[in-house]
Amino acid sequence: MNYREYIGRDHKVMLGKPVIKGTRLTVELILRKLGEGASPGELLLLYPQLTEKHLQVIMQFAAELVANEDHISAAS
């Protein structure tokens, strides 16, 4: 599965943040909602344009970002 088929960026949409293509739903919003305890089922109800495939792709996108970046400092 290639997340680029589902996630895009356009400086005219949501200030260029990664979004689900064809929507204004940012990857950040969905990840924050999941981090706050929302279930995938709740998100699918809240955002009818969102699909299970989108949720999988968002997780793949996030995993790839984390794998390629050093965002968390090592504990001292």
mmCIF file with all atom_site columns, C-alpha atoms in Angstrom:
data_model
loop_
_atom_site.group_PDB
_atom_site.id
_atom_site.type_symbol
_atom_site.label_atom_id
_atom_site.label_alt_id
_atom_site.label_comp_id
_atom_site.label_asym_id
_atom_site.label_entity_id
_atom_site.label_seq_id
_atom_site.pdbx_PDB_ins_code
_atom_site.Cartn_x
_atom_site.Cartn_y
_atom_site.Cartn_z
_atom_site.occupancy
_atom_site.B_iso_or_equiv
_atom_site.pdbx_formal_charge
_atom_site.auth_seq_id
_atom_site.auth_comp_id
_atom_site.auth_asym_id
_atom_site.auth_atom_id
_atom_site.pdbx_PDB_model_num
ATOM 1  C CA . MET A 1 1  ? 0.000   0.000  0.000  1.00 0.00 ? 1  MET A CA 1
ATOM 2  C CA . ASN A 1 2  ? 1.425   3.355  -1.024 1.00 0.00 ? 2  ASN A CA 1
ATOM 3  C CA . TYR A 1 3  ? 0.268   6.193  1.213  1.00 0.00 ? 3  TYR A CA 1
ATOM 4  C CA . ARG A 1 4  ? 0.971   8.711  -1.569 1.00 0.00 ? 4  ARG A CA 1
ATOM 5  C CA . GLU A 1 5  ? -2.153  7.441  -3.334 1.00 0.00 ? 5  GLU A CA 1
ATOM 6  C CA . TYR A 1 6  ? -4.265  8.614  -0.391 1.00 0.00 ? 6  TYR A CA 1
ATOM 7  C CA . ILE A 1 7  ? -2.357  11.427 1.314  1.00 0.00 ? 7  ILE A CA 1
ATOM 8  C CA . GLY A 1 8  ? -1.432  14.666 -0.384 1.00 0.00 ? 8  GLY A CA 1
ATOM 9  C CA . ARG A 1 9  ? -0.242  18.196 0.292  1.00 0.00 ? 9  ARG A CA 1
ATOM 10 C CA . ASP A 1 10 ? -1.353  21.409 -1.347 1.00 0.00 ? 10 ASP A CA 1
ATOM 11 C CA . HIS A 1 11 ? -0.411  24.819 -0.007 1.00 0.00 ? 11 HIS A CA 1
ATOM 12 C CA . LYS A 1 12 ? -3.980  25.941 -0.816 1.00 0.00 ? 12 LYS A CA 1
ATOM 13 C CA . VAL A 1 13 ? -5.518  23.271 1.423  1.00 0.00 ? 13 VAL A CA 1
ATOM 14 C CA . MET A 1 14 ? -5.046  23.377 5.204  1.00 0.00 ? 14 MET A CA 1
ATOM 15 C CA . LEU A 1 15 ? -1.836  25.408 4.877  1.00 0.00 ? 15 LEU A CA 1
ATOM 16 C CA . GLY A 1 16 ? -0.063  22.563 3.088  1.00 0.00 ? 16 GLY A CA 1
ATOM 17 C CA . LYS A 1 17 ? -0.453  20.031 5.888  1.00 0.00 ? 17 LYS A CA 1
ATOM 18 C CA . PRO A 1 18 ? -0.796  16.394 4.791  1.00 0.00 ? 18 PRO A CA 1
ATOM 19 C CA . VAL A 1 19 ? -4.481  15.615 4.179  1.00 0.00 ? 19 VAL A CA 1
ATOM 20 C CA . ILE A 1 20 ? -6.544  12.706 2.961  1.00 0.00 ? 20 ILE A CA 1
ATOM 21 C CA . LYS A 1 21 ? -6.846  13.458 -0.754 1.00 0.00 ? 21 LYS A CA 1
ATOM 22 C CA . GLY A 1 22 ? -10.199 14.934 -1.709 1.00 0.00 ? 22 GLY A CA 1
ATOM 23 C CA . THR A 1 23 ? -10.893 16.096 1.853  1.00 0.00 ? 23 THR A CA 1
ATOM 24 C CA . ARG A 1 24 ? -9.764  18.727 4.311  1.00 0.00 ? 24 ARG A CA 1
ATOM 25 C CA . LEU A 1 25 ? -9.046  16.065 6.951  1.00 0.00 ? 25 LEU A CA 1
ATOM 26 C CA . THR A 1 26 ? -5.456  16.407 8.093  1.00 0.00 ? 26 THR A CA 1
ATOM 27 C CA . VAL A 1 27 ? -3.325  13.466 9.085  1.00 0.00 ? 27 VAL A CA 1
ATOM 28 C CA . GLU A 1 28 ? -2.519  15.426 12.239 1.00 0.00 ? 28 GLU A CA 1
ATOM 29 C CA . LEU A 1 29 ? -6.208  15.687 13.216 1.00 0.00 ? 29 LEU A CA 1
ATOM 30 C CA . ILE A 1 30 ? -6.800  11.962 12.854 1.00 0.00 ? 30 ILE A CA 1
ATOM 31 C CA . LEU A 1 31 ? -3.625  11.037 14.762 1.00 0.00 ? 31 LEU A CA 1
ATOM 32 C CA . ARG A 1 32 ? -4.499  13.479 17.552 1.00 0.00 ? 32 ARG A CA 1
ATOM 33 C CA . LYS A 1 33 ? -8.018  12.056 17.838 1.00 0.00 ? 33 LYS A CA 1
ATOM 34 C CA . LEU A 1 34 ? -6.614  8.521  18.049 1.00 0.00 ? 34 LEU A CA 1
ATOM 35 C CA . GLY A 1 35 ? -4.056  9.667  20.628 1.00 0.00 ? 35 GLY A CA 1
ATOM 36 C CA . GLU A 1 36 ? -6.844  11.222 22.695 1.00 0.00 ? 36 GLU A CA 1
ATOM 37 C CA . GLY A 1 37 ? -8.604  7.869  22.821 1.00 0.00 ? 37 GLY A CA 1
ATOM 38 C CA . ALA A 1 38 ? -11.050 7.978  19.925 1.00 0.00 ? 38 ALA A CA 1
ATOM 39 C CA . SER A 1 39 ? -11.594 4.559  18.417 1.00 0.00 ? 39 SER A CA 1
ATOM 40 C CA . PRO A 1 40 ? -11.318 3.965  14.685 1.00 0.00 ? 40 PRO A CA 1
ATOM 41 C CA . GLY A 1 41 ? -15.050 3.252  14.657 1.00 0.00 ? 41 GLY A CA 1
ATOM 42 C CA . GLU A 1 42 ? -15.801 6.599  16.287 1.00 0.00 ? 42 GLU A CA 1
ATOM 43 C CA . LEU A 1 43 ? -13.688 8.403  13.709 1.00 0.00 ? 43 LEU A CA 1
ATOM 44 C CA . LEU A 1 44 ? -15.458 6.631  10.864 1.00 0.00 ? 44 LEU A CA 1
ATOM 45 C CA . LEU A 1 45 ? -18.788 7.826  12.286 1.00 0.00 ? 45 LEU A CA 1
ATOM 46 C CA . LEU A 1 46 ? -17.568 11.382 12.912 1.00 0.00 ? 46 LEU A CA 1
ATOM 47 C CA . TYR A 1 47 ? -16.021 11.748 9.464  1.00 0.00 ? 47 TYR A CA 1
ATOM 48 C CA . PRO A 1 48 ? -18.102 9.836  6.877  1.00 0.00 ? 48 PRO A CA 1
ATOM 49 C CA . GLN A 1 49 ? -15.563 10.541 4.121  1.00 0.00 ? 49 GLN A CA 1
ATOM 50 C CA . LEU A 1 50 ? -12.938 8.600  6.115  1.00 0.00 ? 50 LEU A CA 1
ATOM 51 C CA . THR A 1 51 ? -12.510 4.873  5.461  1.00 0.00 ? 51 THR A CA 1
ATOM 52 C CA . GLU A 1 52 ? -10.673 2.047  7.205  1.00 0.00 ? 52 GLU A CA 1
ATOM 53 C CA . LYS A 1 53 ? -8.159  2.152  4.346  1.00 0.00 ? 53 LYS A CA 1
ATOM 54 C CA . HIS A 1 54 ? -7.481  5.831  5.143  1.00 0.00 ? 54 HIS A CA 1
ATOM 55 C CA . LEU A 1 55 ? -6.794  4.939  8.778  1.00 0.00 ? 55 LEU A CA 1
ATOM 56 C CA . GLN A 1 56 ? -4.324  2.241  7.707  1.00 0.00 ? 56 GLN A CA 1
ATOM 57 C CA . VAL A 1 57 ? -2.589  4.643  5.347  1.00 0.00 ? 57 VAL A CA 1
ATOM 58 C CA . ILE A 1 58 ? -2.361  7.346  8.030  1.00 0.00 ? 58 ILE A CA 1
ATOM 59 C CA . MET A 1 59 ? -0.651  4.890  10.377 1.00 0.00 ? 59 MET A CA 1
ATOM 60 C CA . GLN A 1 60 ? 1.754   3.830  7.616  1.00 0.00 ? 60 GLN A CA 1
ATOM 61 C CA . PHE A 1 61 ? 2.527   7.491  6.883  1.00 0.00 ? 61 PHE A CA 1
ATOM 62 C CA . ALA A 1 62 ? 3.175   8.227  10.572 1.00 0.00 ? 62 ALA A CA 1
ATOM 63 C CA . ALA A 1 63 ? 5.370   5.133  10.965 1.00 0.00 ? 63 ALA A CA 1
ATOM 64 C CA . GLU A 1 64 ? 7.460   6.144  7.977  1.00 0.00 ? 64 GLU A CA 1
ATOM 65 C CA . LEU A 1 65 ? 7.920   9.664  9.349  1.00 0.00 ? 65 LEU A CA 1
ATOM 66 C CA . VAL A 1 66 ? 9.025   8.347  12.726 1.00 0.00 ? 66 VAL A CA 1
ATOM 67 C CA . ALA A 1 67 ? 11.363  5.827  11.127 1.00 0.00 ? 67 ALA A CA 1
ATOM 68 C CA . ASN A 1 68 ? 13.067  8.561  9.122  1.00 0.00 ? 68 ASN A CA 1
ATOM 69 C CA . GLU A 1 69 ? 13.246  11.318 11.727 1.00 0.00 ? 69 GLU A CA 1
ATOM 70 C CA . ASP A 1 70 ? 14.739  11.712 15.178 1.00 0.00 ? 70 ASP A CA 1
ATOM 71 C CA . HIS A 1 71 ? 11.971  13.584 17.010 1.00 0.00 ? 71 HIS A CA 1
ATOM 72 C CA . ILE A 1 72 ? 12.467  12.189 20.499 1.00 0.00 ? 72 ILE A CA 1
ATOM 73 C CA . SER A 1 73 ? 15.618  12.998 22.424 1.00 0.00 ? 73 SER A CA 1
ATOM 74 C CA . ALA A 1 74 ? 17.349  10.166 24.208 1.00 0.00 ? 74 ALA A CA 1
ATOM 75 C CA . ALA A 1 75 ? 16.790  10.168 27.964 1.00 0.00 ? 75 ALA A CA 1
ATOM 76 C CA . SER A 1 76 ? 19.674  11.690 29.912 1.00 0.00 ? 76 SER A CA 1
#
